[in-house]
Coordinates of C-alpha atoms and ligand atoms in Angstrom, one line a residue:
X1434 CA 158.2 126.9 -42.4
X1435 CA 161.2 128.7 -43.6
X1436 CA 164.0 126.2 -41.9
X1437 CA 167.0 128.8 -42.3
X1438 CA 164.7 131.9 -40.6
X1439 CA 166.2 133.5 -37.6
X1440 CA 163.1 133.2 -36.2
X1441 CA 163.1 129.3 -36.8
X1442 CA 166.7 129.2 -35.7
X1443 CA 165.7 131.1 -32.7
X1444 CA 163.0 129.1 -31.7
X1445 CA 164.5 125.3 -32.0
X1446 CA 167.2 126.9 -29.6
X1447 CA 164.7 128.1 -27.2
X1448 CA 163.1 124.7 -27.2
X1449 CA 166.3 123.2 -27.0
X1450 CA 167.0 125.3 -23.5
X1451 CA 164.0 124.9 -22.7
X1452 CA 163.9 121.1 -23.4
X1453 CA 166.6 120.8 -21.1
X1454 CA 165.0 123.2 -18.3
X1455 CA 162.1 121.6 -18.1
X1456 CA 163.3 117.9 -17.6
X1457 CA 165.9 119.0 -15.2
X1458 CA 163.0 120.4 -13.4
X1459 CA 160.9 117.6 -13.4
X1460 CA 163.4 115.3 -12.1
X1461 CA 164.4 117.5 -9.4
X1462 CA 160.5 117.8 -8.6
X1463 CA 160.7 113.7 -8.1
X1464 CA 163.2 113.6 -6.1
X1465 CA 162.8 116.5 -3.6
X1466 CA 158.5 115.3 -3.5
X1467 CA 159.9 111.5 -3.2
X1468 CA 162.4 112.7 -0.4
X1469 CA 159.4 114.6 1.6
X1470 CA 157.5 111.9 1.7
X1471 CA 159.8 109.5 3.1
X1472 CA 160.9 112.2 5.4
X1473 CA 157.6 112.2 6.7
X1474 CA 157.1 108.5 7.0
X1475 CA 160.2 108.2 8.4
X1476 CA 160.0 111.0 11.4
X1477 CA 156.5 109.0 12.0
X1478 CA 158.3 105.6 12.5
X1479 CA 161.3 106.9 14.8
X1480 CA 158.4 108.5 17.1
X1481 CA 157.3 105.2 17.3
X1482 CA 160.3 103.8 18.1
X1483 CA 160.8 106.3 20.5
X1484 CA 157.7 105.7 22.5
X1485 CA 158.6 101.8 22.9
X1486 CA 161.4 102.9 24.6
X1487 CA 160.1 105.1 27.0
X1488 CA 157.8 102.4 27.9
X1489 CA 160.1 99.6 28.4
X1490 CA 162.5 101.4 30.2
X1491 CA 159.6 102.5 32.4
X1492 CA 158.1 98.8 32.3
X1493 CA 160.7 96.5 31.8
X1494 CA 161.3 95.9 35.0
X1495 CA 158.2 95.7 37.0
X1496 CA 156.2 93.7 34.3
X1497 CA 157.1 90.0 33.5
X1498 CA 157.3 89.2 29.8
X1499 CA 153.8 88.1 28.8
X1500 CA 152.6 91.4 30.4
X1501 CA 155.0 93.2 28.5
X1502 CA 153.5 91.5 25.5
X1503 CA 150.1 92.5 26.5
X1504 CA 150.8 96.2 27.0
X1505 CA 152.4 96.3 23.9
X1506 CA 149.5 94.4 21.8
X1507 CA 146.9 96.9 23.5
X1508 CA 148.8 100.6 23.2
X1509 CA 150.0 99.4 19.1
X1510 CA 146.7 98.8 18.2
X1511 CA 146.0 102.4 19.0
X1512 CA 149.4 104.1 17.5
X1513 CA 149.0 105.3 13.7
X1514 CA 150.8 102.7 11.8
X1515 CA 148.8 100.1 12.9
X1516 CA 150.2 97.1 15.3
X1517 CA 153.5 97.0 12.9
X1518 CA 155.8 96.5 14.8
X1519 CA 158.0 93.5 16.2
X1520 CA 161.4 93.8 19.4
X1521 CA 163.8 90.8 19.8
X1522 CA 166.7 90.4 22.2
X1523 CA 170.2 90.1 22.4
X1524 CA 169.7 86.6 21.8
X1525 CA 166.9 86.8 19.2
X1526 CA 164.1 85.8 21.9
X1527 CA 160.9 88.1 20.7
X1528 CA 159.3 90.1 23.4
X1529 CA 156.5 91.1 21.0
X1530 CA 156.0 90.6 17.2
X1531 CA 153.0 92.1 15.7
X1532 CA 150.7 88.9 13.6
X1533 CA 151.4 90.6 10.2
X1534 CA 155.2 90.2 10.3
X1535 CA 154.9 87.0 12.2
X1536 CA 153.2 85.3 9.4
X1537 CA 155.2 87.2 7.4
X1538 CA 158.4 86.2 9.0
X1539 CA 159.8 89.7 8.7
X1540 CA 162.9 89.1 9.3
X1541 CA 164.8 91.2 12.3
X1542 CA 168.5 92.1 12.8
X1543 CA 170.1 91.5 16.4
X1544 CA 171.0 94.3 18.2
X1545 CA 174.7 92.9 17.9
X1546 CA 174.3 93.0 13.9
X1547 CA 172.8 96.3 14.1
X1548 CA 175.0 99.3 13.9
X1549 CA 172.5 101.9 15.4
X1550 CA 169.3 102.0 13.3
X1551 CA 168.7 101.4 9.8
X1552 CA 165.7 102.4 7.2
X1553 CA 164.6 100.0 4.1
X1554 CA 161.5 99.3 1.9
X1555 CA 160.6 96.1 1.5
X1556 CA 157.5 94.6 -0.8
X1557 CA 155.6 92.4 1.8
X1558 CA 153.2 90.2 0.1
X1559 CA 152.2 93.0 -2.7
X1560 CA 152.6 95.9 0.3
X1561 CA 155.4 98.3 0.0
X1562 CA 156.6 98.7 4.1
X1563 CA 158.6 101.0 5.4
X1564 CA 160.9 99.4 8.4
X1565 CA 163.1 101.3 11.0
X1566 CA 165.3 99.5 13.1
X1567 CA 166.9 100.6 16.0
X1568 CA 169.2 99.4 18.8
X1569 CA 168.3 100.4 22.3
X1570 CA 169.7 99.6 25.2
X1571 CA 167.2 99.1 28.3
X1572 CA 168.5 97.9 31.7
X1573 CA 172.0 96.9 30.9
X1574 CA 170.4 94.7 28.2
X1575 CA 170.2 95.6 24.0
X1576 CA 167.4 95.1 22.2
X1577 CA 166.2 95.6 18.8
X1578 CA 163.2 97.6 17.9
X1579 CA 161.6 97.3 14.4
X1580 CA 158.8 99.2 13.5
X1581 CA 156.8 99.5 10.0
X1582 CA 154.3 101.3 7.9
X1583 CA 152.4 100.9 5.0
X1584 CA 153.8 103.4 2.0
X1585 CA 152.1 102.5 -0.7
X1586 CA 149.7 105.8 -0.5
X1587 CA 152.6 107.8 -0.7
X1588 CA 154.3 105.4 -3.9
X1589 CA 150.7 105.9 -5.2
X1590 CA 151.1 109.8 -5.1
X1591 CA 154.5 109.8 -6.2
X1592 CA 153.7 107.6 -9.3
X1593 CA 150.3 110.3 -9.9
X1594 CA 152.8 113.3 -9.7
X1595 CA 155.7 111.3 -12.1
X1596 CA 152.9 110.9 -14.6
X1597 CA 151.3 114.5 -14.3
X1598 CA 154.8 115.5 -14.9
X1599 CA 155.2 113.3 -18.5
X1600 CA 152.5 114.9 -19.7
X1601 CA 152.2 118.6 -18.6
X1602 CA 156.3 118.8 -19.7
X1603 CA 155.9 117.9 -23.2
X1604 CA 152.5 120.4 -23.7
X1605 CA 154.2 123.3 -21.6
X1606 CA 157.0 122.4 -23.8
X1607 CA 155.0 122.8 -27.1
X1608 CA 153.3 125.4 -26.0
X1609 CA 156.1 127.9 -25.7
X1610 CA 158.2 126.6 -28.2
X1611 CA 155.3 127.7 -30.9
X1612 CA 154.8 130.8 -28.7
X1613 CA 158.7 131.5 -29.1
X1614 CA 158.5 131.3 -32.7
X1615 CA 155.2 133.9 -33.0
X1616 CA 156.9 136.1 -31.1
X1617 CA 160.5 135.7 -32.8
X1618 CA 159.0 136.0 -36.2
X1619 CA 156.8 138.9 -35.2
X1620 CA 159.7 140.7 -34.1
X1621 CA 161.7 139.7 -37.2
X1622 CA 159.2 140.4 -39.5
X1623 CA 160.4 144.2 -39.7
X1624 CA 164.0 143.0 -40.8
X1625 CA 162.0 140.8 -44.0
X1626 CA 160.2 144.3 -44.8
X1627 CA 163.8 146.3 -44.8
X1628 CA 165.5 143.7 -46.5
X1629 CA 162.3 143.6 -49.8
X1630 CA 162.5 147.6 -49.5
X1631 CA 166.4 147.2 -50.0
X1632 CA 165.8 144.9 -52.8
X1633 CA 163.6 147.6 -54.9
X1634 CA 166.1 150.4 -54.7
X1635 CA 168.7 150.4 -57.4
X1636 CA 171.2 152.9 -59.1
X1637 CA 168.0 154.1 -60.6
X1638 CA 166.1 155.3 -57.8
X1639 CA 168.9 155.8 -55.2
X1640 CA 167.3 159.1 -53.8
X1641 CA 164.7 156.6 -52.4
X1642 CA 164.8 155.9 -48.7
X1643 CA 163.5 153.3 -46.4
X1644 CA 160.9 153.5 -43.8
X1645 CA 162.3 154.1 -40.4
X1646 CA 160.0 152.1 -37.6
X1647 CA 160.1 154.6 -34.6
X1648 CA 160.7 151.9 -32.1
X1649 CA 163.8 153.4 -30.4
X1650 CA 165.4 149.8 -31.1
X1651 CA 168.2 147.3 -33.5
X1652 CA 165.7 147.6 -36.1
X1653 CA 165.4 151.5 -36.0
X1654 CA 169.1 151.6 -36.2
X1655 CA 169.7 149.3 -38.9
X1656 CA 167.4 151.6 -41.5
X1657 CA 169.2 154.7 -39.9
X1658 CA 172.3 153.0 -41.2
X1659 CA 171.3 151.5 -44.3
X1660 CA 169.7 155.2 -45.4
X1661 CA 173.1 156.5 -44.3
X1662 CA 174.9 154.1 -46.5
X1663 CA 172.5 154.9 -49.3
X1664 CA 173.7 158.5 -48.6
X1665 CA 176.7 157.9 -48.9
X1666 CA 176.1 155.8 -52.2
X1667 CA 173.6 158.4 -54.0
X1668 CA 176.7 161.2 -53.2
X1669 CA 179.5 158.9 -54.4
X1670 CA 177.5 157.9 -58.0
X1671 CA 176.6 162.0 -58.2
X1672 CA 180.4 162.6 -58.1
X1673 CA 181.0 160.1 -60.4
X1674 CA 178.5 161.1 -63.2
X1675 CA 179.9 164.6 -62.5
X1676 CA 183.4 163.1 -63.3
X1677 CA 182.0 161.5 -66.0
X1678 CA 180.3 164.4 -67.6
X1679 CA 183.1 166.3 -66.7
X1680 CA 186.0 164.7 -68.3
X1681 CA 183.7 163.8 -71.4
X1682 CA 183.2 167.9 -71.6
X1683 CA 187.3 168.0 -71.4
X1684 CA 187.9 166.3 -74.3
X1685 CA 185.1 167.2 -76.6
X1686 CA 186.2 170.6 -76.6
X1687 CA 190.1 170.0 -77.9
X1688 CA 188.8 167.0 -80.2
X1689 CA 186.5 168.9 -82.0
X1690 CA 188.7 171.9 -81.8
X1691 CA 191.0 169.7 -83.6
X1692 CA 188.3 168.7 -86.0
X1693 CA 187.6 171.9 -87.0
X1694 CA 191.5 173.2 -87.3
X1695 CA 191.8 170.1 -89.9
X1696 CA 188.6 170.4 -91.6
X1697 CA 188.9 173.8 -92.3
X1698 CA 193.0 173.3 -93.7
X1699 CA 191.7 170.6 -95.9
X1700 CA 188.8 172.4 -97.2
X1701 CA 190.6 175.9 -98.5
X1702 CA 193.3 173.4 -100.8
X1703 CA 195.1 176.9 -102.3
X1704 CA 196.3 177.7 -99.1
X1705 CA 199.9 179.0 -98.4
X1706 CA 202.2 176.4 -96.8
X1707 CA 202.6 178.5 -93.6
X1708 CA 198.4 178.3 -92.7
X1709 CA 198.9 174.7 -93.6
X1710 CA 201.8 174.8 -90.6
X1711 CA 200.0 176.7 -88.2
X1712 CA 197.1 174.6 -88.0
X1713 CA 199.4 171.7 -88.1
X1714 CA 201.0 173.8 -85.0
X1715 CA 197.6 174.2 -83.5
X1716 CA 196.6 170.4 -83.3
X1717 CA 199.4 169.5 -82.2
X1718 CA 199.0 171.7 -79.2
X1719 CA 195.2 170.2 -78.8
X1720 CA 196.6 166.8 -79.1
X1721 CA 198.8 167.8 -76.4
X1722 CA 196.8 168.8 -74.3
X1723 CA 194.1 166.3 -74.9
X1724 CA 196.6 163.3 -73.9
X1725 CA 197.6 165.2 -71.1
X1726 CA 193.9 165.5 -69.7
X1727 CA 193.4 161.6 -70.5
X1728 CA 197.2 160.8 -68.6
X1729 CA 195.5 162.8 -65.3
X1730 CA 191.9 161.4 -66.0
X1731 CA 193.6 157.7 -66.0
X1732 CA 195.8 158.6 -63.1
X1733 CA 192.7 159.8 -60.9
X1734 CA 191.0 156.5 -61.9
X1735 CA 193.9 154.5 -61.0
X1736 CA 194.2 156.9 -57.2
X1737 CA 189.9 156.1 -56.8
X1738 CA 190.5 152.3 -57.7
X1739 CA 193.6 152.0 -54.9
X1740 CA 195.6 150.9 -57.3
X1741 CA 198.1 153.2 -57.9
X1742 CA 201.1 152.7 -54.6
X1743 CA 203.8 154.5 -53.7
X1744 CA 207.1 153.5 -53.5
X1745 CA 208.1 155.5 -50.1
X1746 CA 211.9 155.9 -48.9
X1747 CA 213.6 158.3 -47.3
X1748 CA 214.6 161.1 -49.4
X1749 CA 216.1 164.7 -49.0
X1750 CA 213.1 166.8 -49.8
X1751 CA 215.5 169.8 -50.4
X1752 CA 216.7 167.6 -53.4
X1753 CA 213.3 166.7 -54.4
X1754 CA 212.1 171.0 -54.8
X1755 CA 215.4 171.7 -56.2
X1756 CA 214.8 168.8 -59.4
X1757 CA 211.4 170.1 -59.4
X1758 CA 212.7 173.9 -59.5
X1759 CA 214.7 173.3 -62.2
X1760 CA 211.5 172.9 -64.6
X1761 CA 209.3 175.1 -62.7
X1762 CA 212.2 177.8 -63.6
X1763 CA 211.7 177.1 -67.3
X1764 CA 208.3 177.2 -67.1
X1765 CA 208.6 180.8 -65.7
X1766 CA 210.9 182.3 -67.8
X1767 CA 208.8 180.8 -71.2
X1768 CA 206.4 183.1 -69.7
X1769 CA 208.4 186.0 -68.3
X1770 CA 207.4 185.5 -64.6
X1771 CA 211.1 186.0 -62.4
X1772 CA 211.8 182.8 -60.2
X1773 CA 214.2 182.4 -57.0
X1774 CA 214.3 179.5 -54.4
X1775 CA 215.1 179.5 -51.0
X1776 CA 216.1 175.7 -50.1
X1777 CA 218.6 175.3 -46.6
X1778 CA 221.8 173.3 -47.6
X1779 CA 221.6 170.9 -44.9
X1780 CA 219.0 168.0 -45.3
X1781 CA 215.6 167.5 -44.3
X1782 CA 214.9 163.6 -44.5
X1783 CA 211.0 162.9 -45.2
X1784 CA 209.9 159.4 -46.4
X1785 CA 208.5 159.8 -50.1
X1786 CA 207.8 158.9 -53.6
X1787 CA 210.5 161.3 -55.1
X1788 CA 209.5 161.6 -58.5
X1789 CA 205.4 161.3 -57.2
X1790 CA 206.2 164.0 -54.8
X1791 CA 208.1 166.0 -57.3
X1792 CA 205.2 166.0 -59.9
X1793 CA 203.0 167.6 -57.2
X1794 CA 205.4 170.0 -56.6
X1795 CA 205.9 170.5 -60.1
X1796 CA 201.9 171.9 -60.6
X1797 CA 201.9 174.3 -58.1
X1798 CA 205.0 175.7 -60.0
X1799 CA 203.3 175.4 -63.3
X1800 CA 199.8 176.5 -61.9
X1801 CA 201.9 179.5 -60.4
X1802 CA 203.6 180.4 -63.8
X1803 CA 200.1 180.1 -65.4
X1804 CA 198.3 182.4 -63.4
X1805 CA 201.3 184.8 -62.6
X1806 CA 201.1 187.7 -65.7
X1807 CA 204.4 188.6 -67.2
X1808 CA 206.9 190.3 -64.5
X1809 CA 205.6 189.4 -61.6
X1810 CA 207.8 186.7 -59.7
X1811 CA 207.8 183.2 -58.1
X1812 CA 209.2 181.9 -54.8
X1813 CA 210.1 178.4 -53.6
X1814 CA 210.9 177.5 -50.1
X1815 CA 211.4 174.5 -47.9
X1816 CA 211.7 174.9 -43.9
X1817 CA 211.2 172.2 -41.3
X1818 CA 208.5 173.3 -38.5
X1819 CA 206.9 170.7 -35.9
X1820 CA 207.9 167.6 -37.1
X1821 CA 207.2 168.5 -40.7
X1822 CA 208.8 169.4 -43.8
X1823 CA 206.7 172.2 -45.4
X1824 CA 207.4 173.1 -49.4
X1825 CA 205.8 176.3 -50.0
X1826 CA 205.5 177.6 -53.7
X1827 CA 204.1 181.8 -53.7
X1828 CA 203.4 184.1 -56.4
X1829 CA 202.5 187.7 -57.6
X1830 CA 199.8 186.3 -59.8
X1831 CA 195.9 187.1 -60.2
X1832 CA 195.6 185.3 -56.4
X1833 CA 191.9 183.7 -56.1
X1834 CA 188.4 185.4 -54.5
X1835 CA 187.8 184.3 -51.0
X1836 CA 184.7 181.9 -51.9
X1837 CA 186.8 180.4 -54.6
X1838 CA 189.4 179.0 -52.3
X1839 CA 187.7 176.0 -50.6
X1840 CA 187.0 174.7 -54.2
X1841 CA 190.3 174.7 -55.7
X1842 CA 191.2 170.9 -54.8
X1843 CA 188.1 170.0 -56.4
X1844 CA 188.2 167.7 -59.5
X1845 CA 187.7 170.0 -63.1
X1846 CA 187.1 173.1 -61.0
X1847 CA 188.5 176.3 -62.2
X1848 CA 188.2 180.2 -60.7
X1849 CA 187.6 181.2 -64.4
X1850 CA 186.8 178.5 -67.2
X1851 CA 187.4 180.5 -69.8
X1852 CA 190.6 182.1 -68.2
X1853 CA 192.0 179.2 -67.3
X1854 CA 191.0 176.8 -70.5
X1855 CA 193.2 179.2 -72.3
X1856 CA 196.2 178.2 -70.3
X1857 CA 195.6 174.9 -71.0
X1858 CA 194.3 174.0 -67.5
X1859 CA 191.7 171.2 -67.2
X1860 CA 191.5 171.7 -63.4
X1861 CA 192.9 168.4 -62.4
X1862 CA 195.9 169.9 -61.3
X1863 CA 195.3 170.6 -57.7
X1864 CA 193.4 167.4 -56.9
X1865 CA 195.9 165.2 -57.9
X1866 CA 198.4 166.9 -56.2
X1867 CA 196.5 167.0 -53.2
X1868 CA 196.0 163.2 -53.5
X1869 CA 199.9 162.7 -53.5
X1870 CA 200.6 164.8 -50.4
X1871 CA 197.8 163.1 -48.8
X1872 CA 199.2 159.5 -49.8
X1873 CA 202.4 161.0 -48.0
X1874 CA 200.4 161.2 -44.6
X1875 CA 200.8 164.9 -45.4
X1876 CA 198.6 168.2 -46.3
X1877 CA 198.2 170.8 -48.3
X1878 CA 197.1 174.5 -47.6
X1879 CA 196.5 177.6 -49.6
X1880 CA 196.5 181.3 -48.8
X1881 CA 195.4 183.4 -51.7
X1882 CA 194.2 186.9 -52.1
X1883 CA 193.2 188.2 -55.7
X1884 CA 195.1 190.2 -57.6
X1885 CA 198.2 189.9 -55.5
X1886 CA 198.8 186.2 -55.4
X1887 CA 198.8 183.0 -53.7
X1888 CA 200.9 180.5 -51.2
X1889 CA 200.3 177.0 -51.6
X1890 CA 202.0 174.7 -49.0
X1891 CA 202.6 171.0 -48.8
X1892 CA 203.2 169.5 -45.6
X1893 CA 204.7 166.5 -45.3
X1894 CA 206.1 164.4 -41.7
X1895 CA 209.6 164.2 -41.4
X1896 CA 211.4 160.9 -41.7
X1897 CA 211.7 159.7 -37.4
X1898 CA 215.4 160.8 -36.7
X1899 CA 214.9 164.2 -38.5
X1900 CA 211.9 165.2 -36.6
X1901 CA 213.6 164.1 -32.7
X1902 CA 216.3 166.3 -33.7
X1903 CA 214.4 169.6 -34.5
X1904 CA 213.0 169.8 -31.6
Ligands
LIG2689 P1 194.2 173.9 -63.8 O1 194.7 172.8 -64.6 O2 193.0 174.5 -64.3 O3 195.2 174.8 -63.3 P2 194.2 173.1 -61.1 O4 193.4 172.0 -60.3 O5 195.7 173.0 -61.0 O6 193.6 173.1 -62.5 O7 193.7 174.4 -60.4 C1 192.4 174.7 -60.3 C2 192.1 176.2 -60.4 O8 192.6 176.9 -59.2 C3 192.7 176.9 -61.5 O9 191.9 176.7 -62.7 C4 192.8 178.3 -61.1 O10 191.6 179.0 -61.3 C5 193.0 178.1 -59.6 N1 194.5 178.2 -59.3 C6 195.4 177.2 -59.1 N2 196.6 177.7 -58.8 C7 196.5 179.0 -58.8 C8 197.4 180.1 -58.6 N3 198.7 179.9 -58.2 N4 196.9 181.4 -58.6 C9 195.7 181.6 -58.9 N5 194.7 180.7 -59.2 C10 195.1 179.4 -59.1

């Protein structure tokens, strides 16, 4: 037996209640089949007494005392209960005593001692009796009328019924205690099935799903849930090896690219100094770009692993664009693209990571330069609207195809690979800068049409005071 089973568990507590039902039954079965007998005995006995009393108040007076006793001798004979029965007066003179309790000597209260009536058991030489007593009062006189009957039947069923009850307990008891662990472990048994069909599935064969038992029930549920979960898993290690395969394709391309630039240089030794520069120029710019893809890569790892924090205050975002405007602006003219911002004067308080929120900026205005061809024009804006700050960065660039947009916050995802590699885009850009705004409780949105540019807008909630006062 498996001692730390539910089922067992289950089972030693339902014999436990059980226990405890079942003995509080019994004893409350004694006493209420004890208490009916008596109460029978006894409404037996007070008839009796009853019936002396209508026939000495009837007879008392026109019968002299050894009549009396004759009556009484004759008419007890006949009662159930036998002649046991014995009356004494006030002065503890016997009108009758029955020969039993005579040689007995049952002993009698006087009707002065008495305080109306009074029942007891008393063993009467190996006999258990039943005695009532009672006080009447008959002619201006008291007397005291004891009667008795044998109980030793009724002791005899009592003790029959105590004993049927010691032993049917424990069996009944038995009995559904083992049935309460078949059934338990029957109904468990499902739960040792899920948990050995868990146990097989690893990162290996994650696509593999457990059974579902159509029973409507807990158990139905918990393999709903645990195939959700491994839904949830199988998606989350897809993404991963994507990322993986992903970022080890980002790299291989400007490491060998290097490679090749150096190989070649070192091979051709009668070169002019200038191609010697050039490639020099040319890894340099791979190497470049190569640490910046690992910087991003190691920054997403840090945002997956919930390690990297921010350190929010409140800040002036109007500040925060103008900093960031300032490089976006060189990035632009490098590449001939006109720039203008229009940032209010007045603050707009937001609680943020200044120099995190200022990198995110800092993409779109980058991305916006990069895919912006030469004379066409960049705009940055900041506005407050509905209890939010909103940084919008537009351009007249090359703008994005309809199906593209939903995709562009997705890790290594570019419109045009080849395009964009050129620019030196890795497409990390976007995702980590959604991750930032997000981090800020805000959001990020994109209008885009292609070939006459896009809007990308972060939104982020104003600091408390800031947002009660624009409305
Ligand atoms: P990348 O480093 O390649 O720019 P991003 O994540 O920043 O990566 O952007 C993902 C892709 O979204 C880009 O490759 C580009 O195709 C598209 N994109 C981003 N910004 C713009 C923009 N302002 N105009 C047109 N296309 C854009």
């Amino acid at each position: 037996m498996r001692t730390r089973s539910i089922g067992f568990r289950l089972s030693a507590w339902y014999f436990l209640v059980f226990a405890g039902g079942i003995a509080a039954f019994s004893i409350a079965a004694w006493f209420a089949m004890r208490a009916s007998l008596y109460h029978a005995i006894d409404e037996a006995l007070e008839d009796r007494v009853r019936g002396v009393q209508t026939f000495m108040q009837k007879q008392i007076s026109s019968l002299s005392i050894p009549e009396i006793r004759d009556e009484f001798r004759e008419h007890s004979v006949l009662g159930p209960g036998g002649d046991l029965f014995q009356v004494c007066d006030e002065a503890g003179r016997f009108l009758y005593r029955s020969i039993p309790l005579e040689t007995n000597n049952v002993p009698v209260a006087l009707p002065a001692t008495l305080s109306t009536s009074r029942f007891e058991t008393l063993n009467v030489q190996g006999h258990m009796l039943r005695f009532y007593s009672r006080r009447i009062a008959v002619n201006g006189k008291t007397y005291t009328v004891q009667v008795a009957a044998p109980v030793d039947e009724a002791l005899e069923a009592l003790e029959r019924f105590r004993v049927i009850l010691a032993f049917a307990a424990p069996l009944l008891l038995i009995a559904a205690s083992a049935g309460g662990y078949w059934i338990s472990s029957r109904a468990l048994a499902p739960v040792d099935e899920i948990s050995r069909a868990a146990q097989r599935i690893s990162i290996e064969n994650l696509t593999d799903r457990l059974q579902v038992p159509k029973t409507g029930d807990q158990l139905q549920r918990l393999s709903e849930t645990l195939n959700e979960m491994l839904s949830r898993l199988e998606a989350a290690v897809r993404r991963l090896t994507q990322f993986t395969a992903d970022a080890s394709h980002e790299l291989r391309a400007p490491v060998s690219l290097i490679r090749t630039t150096a190989e070649v240089a070192a091979l051709k030794r009668d070169r002019p100094a200038n191609e010697y520069l050039e490639a020099l120029d040319e890894i340099q710019e791979e190497a470049e770009r190569t640490s910046q893809v690992v910087d991003s890569l190691m920054l997403l790892a840090r945002t997956d692993s919930g390690k990297e924090m921010l350190d929010c205050v409140p800040v002036d975002i109007c500040v925060i664009v103008r900093e960031a405007a300032e490089q976006g602006e060189r990035l632009a003219q490098n590449r001939g693209v006109g720039f203008s911002i229009d940032v209010p004067h007045r603050s707009i308080p937001i609680q943020a990571d200044a120099e995190v929120l200022r990198r995110a900026l800092l993409i779109l205005m980058d991305n916006a330069a990069k895919y912006t061809p030469l004379g066409g024009s960049i705009r940055v804006s900041v506005a407050s609207r509905d209890g939010f700050a909103e940084a919008s960065v537009s351009d007249t660039g090359i703008g994005m195809a309809p199906q593209d947009i939903p995709r562009v916050f997705d890790r290594f995802w570019r419109a045009d690979r080849a395009r964009s590699r050129e620019q030196g885009g890795a497409g990390l850009g976007l995702s980590i800068a959604k991750w930032i705004v997000d981090m800020h409780g805000g959001s990020m949105s994109v209008e885009s049409e292609l070939g006459k540019g896009s809007v990308f807008t972060i939104r982020v909630p104003l600091a408390v005071d800031k947002a009660r006062d624009s409305y």
